[in-house]
Amino acid sequence: MIDMLVVDLSRWQFAATAMYHFIFVPLTLGLSFMMAIMESVYVMTGRQIWRKATLFWGTLFGINFAMGVATGIVMEFQFGMNWSYYSHYVGDIFGAPLAIEGLMAFFLEATFIGLFFFGWDRLSKVGHLVVTWLTALGANFSALWILIANGWMQNPVGAKFNPDTMRMEITDFMAVIFNPVAQAKFVHTVSAGYLSGAVFILAISSFFLIKGRHVELAKRSAVVAASFGLASALSVVVLGDESGYVATEHQKMKIAALEAMYHTEEAPAPWTLIAWPGENGEPGFHISIPWVGGLITTRSFTEELPGINELVERAEDRIRTGIIAYSALQDIRADGSNEEARAIFDEYWPDLGYGLLLKKYRVDIENATEAEIAMAAQDTVPGVWPLFWTFRIMMGLGFFYIAFFAMWFYRASRGWIDTNKPLLWFSFVTLPLPWVAIESGWFIAEFGRQPWVVEGVLPTFYAASGLTVLDLVLSLSFFVLLYTVLLIIMVFLMVRVIKAGPKDKLFADDDDADDFVMAAIPATPANKELGS
Amino acid sequence: MSTIPLDYETLRLIWWLLLGVLLIGFAIMGGRDLGVGTLLPFAARTDAERRVLLNLIGPTWEGNQVWLILGGGAIFAAFPSLYAVSFSGFYLAMMVILVALILRPVGFKFRGKVEDKRWRTAWDWGLFIGGFVPALIMGVAVGNVLLGAPFHLDHTMRIFYTGNFFQLLTPFALLAGLVSVGMVVTHGAALLAGRTEGIIAERARSYGIWAGLATLVLFALGGVWISFMSGHVITSVIDPNAPINPLNKSVELVPGGWLSNYSTYPWMIAAPVLGFGGMALAVFGLAARRKWLAYLASSTGIFGIVSTAGLSIFPFFLPSSSVPNSGLTLWDSSSSHMTLFIMLLVTAFFLPIIVMYTGWVFRVMRGPVTSDSLGKNPNAY
């Protein structure tokens, strides 16, 4: 039997390392594009202040990027280390986007990031600008392929189980790439990254404006961040990830769990604003808004949404056919020439994964009892209330940021950037909020997918490596400790860089007049920032 | 699968080769950074000297490391069973490698941000660990591949690994680890001798000569040891076009079996010859102050040494010491015919582009690095 403690610890480790990694990734996605925009303005206008801004944000970007790389190396190998049965079972499909990510994206990003920092005095202006854009593009392509891989776990299209090799194999690569769930995820995730980058720049610029330091650089950065942020906030909410949820059965389960919707609602479904668990965990007290639910989840007023209880009944049926598929598979594995078994398997294989849910309760799942089948069907319900609340936190923050950036954008267009101190303070202290939303989003996506690691295909508990508890205690505690120490050091260094502010003199051999004036004359209100 | 223009057998062979290209790519490109990291506290003793080393490899090390990341991704995509068995089996060894590698990006970036002696010295040792430990453990892993790993598969392809971390540290595996450290140190020293000046170059030269000689001796010792060791030989008929199933073969252990390929395919002897020749020439180049010769020769030596390991165990990837029939070969651990073909198309398109832009970046960053040249760039490490 499978050691459930090992499975749980493996899940904790993957969740911890992935969520740490995703503290840094969004900022890389967002800052890289905004730096590229600022440097483009520098190249077009020739104004030094834009180069200064690019360099300053670049320094913070570099510190963040180092952490992204450090935590990212682990991700590439962890599937094999902790999820070896998963790696065998779906590697034929899942490995491809991961490898393509390396070929197309990470190589590009990692090769040009060196030139971004070290190439300023070795490249022409345009040459360096191209390098900056390629770095940003590399980061975003990287997100694309990772989300194609993740999207396949949520909606495993273009693949079929091969009884001879005992694994899923690819049948339609284009379907994997153009998986609607993956496409929705990509847009949603990179938009969230852009948003976090914009909030980061806006928060630190606000800090400078409050202190009256580096005012010209902060103002310009704030204008870029306000416009970029507004576009990102609109995109992240309107092109929400859940648009792809209706695609499959378990995605429907995820929707039902997010909405704590135990009973099927006729279209258009209402939307529950808040609710508390009552009897049997079903919502007791709640406030609902008519029609909105259908709009949020299906983008239509006519599509009906099944409730949790109905979906559990459907899962029970699929578990029963899953048992048939599993028995046929056993026959094929024993005797490859058994054509009768192959015919049965061909008919029922899509439910094989549902049959495997029973492996939690017994090895010989052909002999499963009614009670075990009912328990396995109940297992298809993810944790409703954690999902219900994180979804509301994430959505609330999404709408908050539309309002926040709309206001900033309006004020920036009127030239009112540094006039409202309370707003600047507010912008500064709310800096961590995008990360709350982003980590909530990943929690919803991945916790909401449970009990599946690949939806409908492979249960999570069945996918883990046969490691020992000691292995996992060692690795999990070591990772958490190391990452936490490094995270603290990173924040410490970023605060130092921000306090020191942009360097007045960019390069030792710069003969740019503005920079020399800056170095020579003490700042006064009139010439606090030159080069604008 | 008549629509795929290359047959399964050919694709498996191509991917075996491509995996070799990627891993040798990392051993040469990333190996120089691991070597410089290992030499950091010794070849450079003052902060100014250490900054020269860091800024020499600083602009390109991140790209070089992608050869390893891509190697991992390619194993996953092309040989998923190998990916599953090796990384879960060598779990704690992988952990050690990963923790050491994690110290590198942060070490490069964080070290220079604070001007404090203890802070910088601490990161210097972090970067040393980030160079020395991965080189050592990767070598130990290759040693264990030659010895076979204690794992077996059941009929559902679930993996059972029956060894532990300390069992990996056998004398032969440690010897392989030292060969690995020796070759990357020689390579890193050749780079330093060529691209730095004065005292650093002189120290690097002498470390490189000793490391190169040690590599030659240890590599020869490994060869002798292997001739007495048992190698795995497949005794059943292999259908190179069949769907994967590692349990469909029978394997026997034959003393000296890892050398049998060299009599079956005599051209394979070129690999150890290049290994010895390259390393010997690197020592000569360093001694004779022929900088470019030393660097090219150490690259060739690494190519030869890594190829020797790969060719000796062909067609195996990971033999099993406990249940030899479970051992993984390129014929029975690959992805499907279609995945291998698609990934070949993608790789054939992108790999030349990667080589081109990497070459361009190296060209832009060429030239000697000295303490004086660092002051100009505010981004310098």
CSV table of N, CA and C in Angstrom, one decimal, chain A residues 205-337:
chain,number,residue,atom,x,y,z
A,205,SER,N,8.2,54.0,-6.1
A,205,SER,CA,8.2,55.4,-6.6
A,205,SER,C,7.4,56.3,-5.5
A,206,SER,N,6.3,55.7,-5.0
A,206,SER,CA,5.5,56.5,-4.0
A,206,SER,C,6.4,56.8,-2.8
A,207,PHE,N,7.2,55.8,-2.4
A,207,PHE,CA,8.1,56.0,-1.3
A,207,PHE,C,9.1,57.1,-1.5
A,208,PHE,N,9.6,57.1,-2.7
A,208,PHE,CA,10.6,58.2,-3.1
A,208,PHE,C,9.8,59.6,-3.1
A,209,LEU,N,8.6,59.6,-3.6
A,209,LEU,CA,7.9,60.9,-3.7
A,209,LEU,C,7.5,61.4,-2.3
A,210,ILE,N,7.2,60.4,-1.4
A,210,ILE,CA,6.9,60.8,0.0
A,210,ILE,C,8.1,61.5,0.6
A,211,LYS,N,9.3,60.9,0.4
A,211,LYS,CA,10.5,61.4,1.0
A,211,LYS,C,11.1,62.6,0.2
A,212,GLY,N,10.5,62.9,-1.0
A,212,GLY,CA,11.0,63.9,-1.8
A,212,GLY,C,12.4,63.6,-2.4
A,213,ARG,N,12.6,62.3,-2.6
A,213,ARG,CA,13.9,62.0,-3.2
A,213,ARG,C,13.7,61.4,-4.6
A,214,HIS,N,14.7,61.7,-5.5
A,214,HIS,CA,14.7,61.1,-6.9
A,214,HIS,C,13.3,61.4,-7.5
A,215,VAL,N,12.8,62.6,-7.3
A,215,VAL,CA,11.4,62.9,-7.7
A,215,VAL,C,11.2,62.7,-9.2
A,216,GLU,N,12.1,63.2,-10.0
A,216,GLU,CA,11.8,63.1,-11.5
A,216,GLU,C,11.8,61.6,-12.0
A,217,LEU,N,12.7,60.8,-11.4
A,217,LEU,CA,12.8,59.4,-11.8
A,217,LEU,C,11.5,58.7,-11.3
A,218,ALA,N,11.1,59.0,-10.0
A,218,ALA,CA,9.9,58.4,-9.5
A,218,ALA,C,8.7,58.7,-10.2
A,219,LYS,N,8.6,60.0,-10.6
A,219,LYS,CA,7.4,60.4,-11.4
A,219,LYS,C,7.2,59.7,-12.7
A,220,ARG,N,8.4,59.6,-13.4
A,220,ARG,CA,8.3,59.0,-14.7
A,220,ARG,C,8.0,57.5,-14.5
A,221,SER,N,8.7,56.9,-13.5
A,221,SER,CA,8.4,55.5,-13.3
A,221,SER,C,6.9,55.2,-13.0
A,222,ALA,N,6.4,56.2,-12.2
A,222,ALA,CA,5.0,56.0,-11.8
A,222,ALA,C,4.0,56.1,-13.0
A,223,VAL,N,4.3,57.0,-13.9
A,223,VAL,CA,3.5,57.1,-15.1
A,223,VAL,C,3.5,55.8,-15.9
A,224,VAL,N,4.7,55.2,-16.1
A,224,VAL,CA,4.8,54.0,-16.8
A,224,VAL,C,4.0,52.9,-16.1
A,225,ALA,N,4.2,52.8,-14.7
A,225,ALA,CA,3.6,51.8,-14.0
A,225,ALA,C,2.1,51.9,-13.9
A,226,ALA,N,1.6,53.2,-13.9
A,226,ALA,CA,0.1,53.4,-13.8
A,226,ALA,C,-0.5,52.9,-15.1
A,227,SER,N,0.1,53.2,-16.2
A,227,SER,CA,-0.5,52.8,-17.5
A,227,SER,C,-0.4,51.3,-17.7
A,228,PHE,N,0.8,50.8,-17.5
A,228,PHE,CA,1.0,49.3,-17.6
A,228,PHE,C,0.1,48.5,-16.6
A,229,GLY,N,0.0,49.1,-15.4
A,229,GLY,CA,-0.8,48.4,-14.4
A,229,GLY,C,-2.3,48.4,-14.7
A,230,LEU,N,-2.8,49.5,-15.3
A,230,LEU,CA,-4.2,49.5,-15.6
A,230,LEU,C,-4.5,48.4,-16.6
A,231,ALA,N,-3.7,48.4,-17.7
A,231,ALA,CA,-3.9,47.4,-18.7
A,231,ALA,C,-3.8,46.0,-18.1
A,232,SER,N,-2.9,45.8,-17.2
A,232,SER,CA,-2.7,44.4,-16.6
A,232,SER,C,-3.9,44.1,-15.7
A,233,ALA,N,-4.3,45.0,-14.9
A,233,ALA,CA,-5.4,44.7,-14.0
A,233,ALA,C,-6.7,44.4,-14.8
A,234,LEU,N,-7.0,45.1,-15.8
A,234,LEU,CA,-8.2,44.8,-16.7
A,234,LEU,C,-8.0,43.4,-17.3
A,235,SER,N,-6.8,43.1,-17.8
A,235,SER,CA,-6.6,41.8,-18.4
A,235,SER,C,-6.7,40.7,-17.4
A,236,VAL,N,-6.1,40.9,-16.2
A,236,VAL,CA,-6.1,39.8,-15.3
A,236,VAL,C,-7.5,39.4,-14.8
A,237,VAL,N,-8.4,40.4,-14.7
A,237,VAL,CA,-9.7,40.1,-14.3
A,237,VAL,C,-10.6,39.6,-15.4
A,238,VAL,N,-10.6,40.4,-16.5
A,238,VAL,CA,-11.6,40.1,-17.6
A,238,VAL,C,-11.2,38.8,-18.2
A,239,LEU,N,-9.9,38.5,-18.4
A,239,LEU,CA,-9.5,37.3,-19.0
A,239,LEU,C,-9.1,36.3,-17.9
A,240,GLY,N,-10.0,36.2,-16.9
A,240,GLY,CA,-9.8,35.3,-15.8
A,240,GLY,C,-9.6,33.9,-16.2
A,241,ASP,N,-8.9,33.2,-15.4
A,241,ASP,CA,-8.5,31.8,-15.7
A,241,ASP,C,-9.6,30.9,-15.7
A,242,GLU,N,-10.7,31.2,-15.0
A,242,GLU,CA,-11.8,30.2,-14.8
A,242,GLU,C,-12.6,30.1,-16.1
A,243,SER,N,-12.3,30.9,-17.1
A,243,SER,CA,-13.0,30.8,-18.4
A,243,SER,C,-12.8,29.4,-19.0
A,244,GLY,N,-11.7,28.8,-18.6
A,244,GLY,CA,-11.5,27.5,-19.2
A,244,GLY,C,-12.1,26.3,-18.3
A,245,TYR,N,-12.6,26.7,-17.2
A,245,TYR,CA,-13.0,25.7,-16.2
A,245,TYR,C,-14.2,24.8,-16.7
A,246,VAL,N,-15.0,25.3,-17.6
A,246,VAL,CA,-16.2,24.5,-18.0
A,246,VAL,C,-15.8,23.4,-18.9
A,247,ALA,N,-14.5,23.4,-19.3
A,247,ALA,CA,-14.0,22.4,-20.3
A,247,ALA,C,-14.3,20.9,-19.9
A,248,THR,N,-14.0,20.6,-18.6
A,248,THR,CA,-14.1,19.2,-18.3
A,248,THR,C,-14.9,19.0,-17.0
A,249,GLU,N,-15.1,17.8,-16.7
A,249,GLU,CA,-15.9,17.4,-15.5
A,249,GLU,C,-15.3,17.9,-14.2
A,250,HIS,N,-14.0,17.7,-14.0
A,250,HIS,CA,-13.4,18.1,-12.7
A,250,HIS,C,-13.3,19.6,-12.7
A,251,GLN,N,-13.1,20.2,-13.8
A,251,GLN,CA,-13.0,21.7,-13.8
A,251,GLN,C,-14.4,22.2,-13.3
A,252,LYS,N,-15.4,21.5,-13.7
A,252,LYS,CA,-16.8,21.9,-13.2
A,252,LYS,C,-16.8,21.7,-11.7
A,253,MET,N,-16.2,20.6,-11.2
A,253,MET,CA,-16.1,20.4,-9.8
A,253,MET,C,-15.4,21.5,-9.1
A,254,LYS,N,-14.3,22.0,-9.7
A,254,LYS,CA,-13.6,23.1,-9.1
A,254,LYS,C,-14.5,24.3,-9.0
A,255,ILE,N,-15.2,24.6,-10.1
A,255,ILE,CA,-16.1,25.7,-10.1
A,255,ILE,C,-17.1,25.6,-8.9
A,256,ALA,N,-17.7,24.4,-8.9
A,256,ALA,CA,-18.7,24.1,-7.8
A,256,ALA,C,-18.2,24.3,-6.4
A,257,ALA,N,-16.9,23.9,-6.3
A,257,ALA,CA,-16.2,24.0,-5.0
A,257,ALA,C,-16.0,25.5,-4.7
A,258,LEU,N,-15.5,26.2,-5.7
A,258,LEU,CA,-15.2,27.6,-5.5
A,258,LEU,C,-16.4,28.4,-5.0
A,259,GLU,N,-17.6,27.9,-5.6
A,259,GLU,CA,-18.8,28.6,-5.3
A,259,GLU,C,-19.6,27.9,-4.1
A,260,ALA,N,-19.0,26.9,-3.5
A,260,ALA,CA,-19.6,26.1,-2.5
A,260,ALA,C,-21.0,25.7,-2.9
A,261,MET,N,-21.2,25.3,-4.2
A,261,MET,CA,-22.5,25.1,-4.8
A,261,MET,C,-22.7,23.6,-4.8
A,262,TYR,N,-23.5,23.1,-3.8
A,262,TYR,CA,-23.7,21.7,-3.6
A,262,TYR,C,-24.8,21.2,-4.5
A,263,HIS,N,-25.8,22.1,-4.9
A,263,HIS,CA,-26.9,21.7,-5.7
A,263,HIS,C,-26.8,22.4,-7.1
A,264,THR,N,-27.2,21.6,-8.1
A,264,THR,CA,-27.2,22.2,-9.4
A,264,THR,C,-28.1,23.4,-9.5
A,265,GLU,N,-27.6,24.5,-10.1
A,265,GLU,CA,-28.4,25.7,-10.3
A,265,GLU,C,-28.8,25.9,-11.7
A,266,GLU,N,-30.0,26.3,-11.9
A,266,GLU,CA,-30.4,26.6,-13.3
A,266,GLU,C,-29.8,27.8,-13.8
A,267,ALA,N,-29.5,27.9,-15.1
A,267,ALA,CA,-28.9,29.1,-15.7
A,267,ALA,C,-29.9,30.2,-15.7
A,268,PRO,N,-29.5,31.5,-15.5
A,268,PRO,CA,-28.2,31.9,-15.0
A,268,PRO,C,-28.0,31.8,-13.5
A,269,ALA,N,-27.0,31.1,-13.1
A,269,ALA,CA,-26.8,30.9,-11.6
A,269,ALA,C,-26.5,32.2,-10.9
A,270,PRO,N,-26.9,32.2,-9.6
A,270,PRO,CA,-26.6,33.4,-8.8
A,270,PRO,C,-25.1,33.3,-8.4
A,271,TRP,N,-24.6,34.4,-7.9
A,271,TRP,CA,-23.2,34.3,-7.3
A,271,TRP,C,-23.3,34.6,-5.8
A,272,THR,N,-22.6,33.7,-5.1
A,272,THR,CA,-22.6,33.9,-3.6
A,272,THR,C,-21.5,34.8,-3.2
A,273,LEU,N,-21.9,35.9,-2.7
A,273,LEU,CA,-20.8,36.9,-2.3
A,273,LEU,C,-20.1,36.4,-1.0
A,274,ILE,N,-20.8,36.1,0.0
A,274,ILE,CA,-20.2,35.5,1.2
A,274,ILE,C,-21.1,34.4,1.7
A,275,ALA,N,-20.5,33.4,2.5
A,275,ALA,CA,-21.3,32.3,3.0
A,275,ALA,C,-20.6,31.7,4.2
A,276,TRP,N,-21.3,31.1,5.1
A,276,TRP,CA,-20.7,30.4,6.2
A,276,TRP,C,-21.1,28.9,6.1
A,277,PRO,N,-20.2,28.0,6.4
A,277,PRO,CA,-20.6,26.6,6.4
A,277,PRO,C,-21.7,26.3,7.4
A,278,GLY,N,-22.8,25.6,6.9
A,278,GLY,CA,-23.9,25.2,7.8
A,278,GLY,C,-23.9,23.7,8.0
A,279,GLU,N,-25.0,23.1,7.8
A,279,GLU,CA,-25.1,21.6,8.0
A,279,GLU,C,-24.4,20.9,6.9
A,280,ASN,N,-23.7,19.8,7.2
A,280,ASN,CA,-23.0,18.9,6.3
A,280,ASN,C,-21.9,19.7,5.5
A,281,GLY,N,-21.5,20.8,6.0
A,281,GLY,CA,-20.5,21.6,5.3
A,281,GLY,C,-21.2,22.4,4.2
A,282,GLU,N,-22.5,22.3,3.9
A,282,GLU,CA,-23.1,23.1,2.9
A,282,GLU,C,-23.3,24.5,3.4
A,283,PRO,N,-23.4,25.5,2.5
A,283,PRO,CA,-23.6,26.8,3.0
A,283,PRO,C,-24.8,27.0,3.8
A,284,GLY,N,-24.6,27.7,5.0
A,284,GLY,CA,-25.7,28.1,5.8
A,284,GLY,C,-26.1,29.5,5.5
A,285,PHE,N,-25.7,30.4,6.3
A,285,PHE,CA,-26.0,31.8,6.0
A,285,PHE,C,-25.2,32.2,4.8
A,286,HIS,N,-25.9,32.9,3.8
A,286,HIS,CA,-25.2,33.4,2.7
A,286,HIS,C,-25.9,34.6,2.0
A,287,ILE,N,-25.1,35.4,1.3
A,287,ILE,CA,-25.7,36.5,0.5
A,287,ILE,C,-25.4,36.2,-0.9
A,288,SER,N,-26.4,36.2,-1.8
A,288,SER,CA,-26.2,35.8,-3.2
A,288,SER,C,-26.6,37.0,-4.1
A,289,ILE,N,-26.0,37.1,-5.2
A,289,ILE,CA,-26.4,38.1,-6.2
A,289,ILE,C,-26.9,37.3,-7.4
A,290,PRO,N,-28.1,37.5,-7.8
A,290,PRO,CA,-28.7,36.8,-9.0
A,290,PRO,C,-27.9,37.0,-10.2
A,291,TRP,N,-27.8,36.0,-11.1
A,291,TRP,CA,-27.3,36.0,-12.5
A,291,TRP,C,-25.7,36.1,-12.5
A,292,VAL,N,-25.1,36.7,-11.6
A,292,VAL,CA,-23.7,37.0,-11.7
A,292,VAL,C,-22.8,35.7,-11.8
A,293,GLY,N,-23.3,34.7,-11.0
A,293,GLY,CA,-22.5,33.5,-11.0
A,293,GLY,C,-22.3,32.9,-12.4
A,294,GLY,N,-23.4,32.8,-13.2
A,294,GLY,CA,-23.3,32.3,-14.5
A,294,GLY,C,-22.3,33.1,-15.4
A,295,LEU,N,-22.4,34.4,-15.1
A,295,LEU,CA,-21.5,35.3,-15.9
A,295,LEU,C,-20.0,35.1,-15.6
A,296,ILE,N,-19.7,34.9,-14.3
A,296,ILE,CA,-18.3,34.8,-13.9
A,296,ILE,C,-17.8,33.5,-14.4
A,297,THR,N,-18.6,32.4,-14.3
A,297,THR,CA,-18.0,31.1,-14.5
A,297,THR,C,-18.1,30.6,-15.9
A,298,THR,N,-19.2,31.0,-16.6
A,298,THR,CA,-19.3,30.4,-18.0
A,298,THR,C,-19.3,31.5,-19.0
A,299,ARG,N,-19.3,32.8,-18.6
A,299,ARG,CA,-19.3,33.9,-19.5
A,299,ARG,C,-20.6,33.9,-20.3
A,300,SER,N,-21.7,33.3,-19.8
A,300,SER,CA,-22.9,33.2,-20.5
A,300,SER,C,-24.1,33.2,-19.5
A,301,PHE,N,-25.3,33.4,-20.0
A,301,PHE,CA,-26.5,33.4,-19.1
A,301,PHE,C,-27.3,32.1,-19.3
A,302,THR,N,-26.8,31.3,-20.2
A,302,THR,CA,-27.6,30.1,-20.6
A,302,THR,C,-27.0,28.8,-20.1
A,303,GLU,N,-25.8,28.7,-19.8
A,303,GLU,CA,-25.2,27.4,-19.5
A,303,GLU,C,-25.5,27.0,-18.1
A,304,GLU,N,-25.9,25.8,-17.9
A,304,GLU,CA,-26.2,25.3,-16.5
A,304,GLU,C,-25.0,24.8,-15.8
A,305,LEU,N,-24.9,25.1,-14.5
A,305,LEU,CA,-23.7,24.6,-13.8
A,305,LEU,C,-24.1,23.5,-12.8
A,306,PRO,N,-23.5,22.3,-12.9
A,306,PRO,CA,-23.9,21.2,-12.0
A,306,PRO,C,-23.3,21.5,-10.6
A,307,GLY,N,-24.0,21.0,-9.6
A,307,GLY,CA,-23.5,21.2,-8.2
A,307,GLY,C,-22.7,20.0,-7.8
A,308,ILE,N,-22.1,20.1,-6.6
A,308,ILE,CA,-21.1,19.1,-6.1
A,308,ILE,C,-21.8,17.8,-6.0
A,309,ASN,N,-23.0,17.7,-5.4
A,309,ASN,CA,-23.6,16.4,-5.2
A,309,ASN,C,-23.9,15.7,-6.5
A,310,GLU,N,-24.3,16.4,-7.5
A,310,GLU,CA,-24.5,15.8,-8.8
A,310,GLU,C,-23.2,15.3,-9.4
A,311,LEU,N,-22.2,16.0,-9.3
A,311,LEU,CA,-20.9,15.6,-9.8
A,311,LEU,C,-20.3,14.4,-9.1
A,312,VAL,N,-20.6,14.3,-7.8
A,312,VAL,CA,-20.1,13.1,-7.1
A,312,VAL,C,-20.8,11.9,-7.6
A,313,GLU,N,-22.1,12.0,-7.9
A,313,GLU,CA,-22.9,10.9,-8.5
A,313,GLU,C,-22.3,10.4,-9.8
A,314,ARG,N,-22.0,11.4,-10.6
A,314,ARG,CA,-21.4,11.1,-11.9
A,314,ARG,C,-20.0,10.4,-11.7
A,315,ALA,N,-19.2,10.9,-10.8
A,315,ALA,CA,-17.9,10.3,-10.5
A,315,ALA,C,-18.1,8.8,-10.1
A,316,GLU,N,-19.1,8.5,-9.3
A,316,GLU,CA,-19.4,7.1,-8.9
A,316,GLU,C,-19.5,6.2,-10.1
A,317,ASP,N,-20.3,6.7,-11.1
A,317,ASP,CA,-20.5,5.9,-12.3
A,317,ASP,C,-19.2,5.7,-13.0
A,318,ARG,N,-18.4,6.8,-13.1
A,318,ARG,CA,-17.1,6.6,-13.8
A,318,ARG,C,-16.1,5.7,-13.0
A,319,ILE,N,-16.2,5.7,-11.7
A,319,ILE,CA,-15.4,4.7,-11.0
A,319,ILE,C,-15.7,3.3,-11.3
A,320,ARG,N,-17.0,3.0,-11.5
A,320,ARG,CA,-17.5,1.7,-11.8
A,320,ARG,C,-16.9,1.3,-13.2
A,321,THR,N,-17.0,2.1,-14.2
A,321,THR,CA,-16.5,1.8,-15.5
A,321,THR,C,-14.9,1.8,-15.4
A,322,GLY,N,-14.4,2.6,-14.5
A,322,GLY,CA,-12.9,2.6,-14.3
A,322,GLY,C,-12.4,1.2,-13.9
A,323,ILE,N,-13.2,0.5,-13.1
A,323,ILE,CA,-12.9,-0.8,-12.6
A,323,ILE,C,-12.8,-1.8,-13.8
A,324,ILE,N,-13.8,-1.6,-14.7
A,324,ILE,CA,-13.8,-2.5,-15.9
A,324,ILE,C,-12.5,-2.2,-16.7
A,325,ALA,N,-12.2,-1.0,-16.9
A,325,ALA,CA,-11.0,-0.6,-17.7
A,325,ALA,C,-9.7,-1.2,-17.0
A,326,TYR,N,-9.7,-1.1,-15.6
A,326,TYR,CA,-8.5,-1.6,-14.9
A,326,TYR,C,-8.4,-3.1,-15.0
A,327,SER,N,-9.5,-3.9,-15.0
A,327,SER,CA,-9.5,-5.3,-15.1
A,327,SER,C,-9.0,-5.7,-16.5
A,328,ALA,N,-9.5,-5.0,-17.5
A,328,ALA,CA,-9.0,-5.3,-18.9
A,328,ALA,C,-7.5,-5.0,-19.0
A,329,LEU,N,-7.1,-3.9,-18.4
A,329,LEU,CA,-5.6,-3.6,-18.4
A,329,LEU,C,-4.8,-4.7,-17.8
A,330,GLN,N,-5.3,-5.2,-16.7
A,330,GLN,CA,-4.6,-6.4,-16.0
A,330,GLN,C,-4.4,-7.5,-17.0
A,331,ASP,N,-5.5,-7.8,-17.7
A,331,ASP,CA,-5.5,-8.9,-18.6
A,331,ASP,C,-4.5,-8.7,-19.8
A,332,ILE,N,-4.5,-7.4,-20.3
A,332,ILE,CA,-3.6,-7.1,-21.3
A,332,ILE,C,-2.1,-7.2,-20.9
A,333,ARG,N,-1.9,-6.8,-19.6
A,333,ARG,CA,-0.5,-6.8,-19.1
A,333,ARG,C,0.0,-8.3,-18.9
A,334,ALA,N,-1.0,-9.2,-18.6
A,334,ALA,CA,-0.7,-10.6,-18.4
A,334,ALA,C,-0.5,-11.3,-19.8
A,335,ASP,N,-1.3,-10.9,-20.7
A,335,ASP,CA,-1.2,-11.5,-22.0
A,335,ASP,C,-1.5,-10.5,-23.1
A,336,GLY,N,-0.4,-10.0,-23.7
A,336,GLY,CA,-0.5,-8.9,-24.7
A,336,GLY,C,-1.4,-9.2,-25.9
A,337,SER,N,-1.6,-10.5,-26.2
A,337,SER,CA,-2.4,-10.8,-27.4
A,337,SER,C,-3.9,-11.0,-27.1
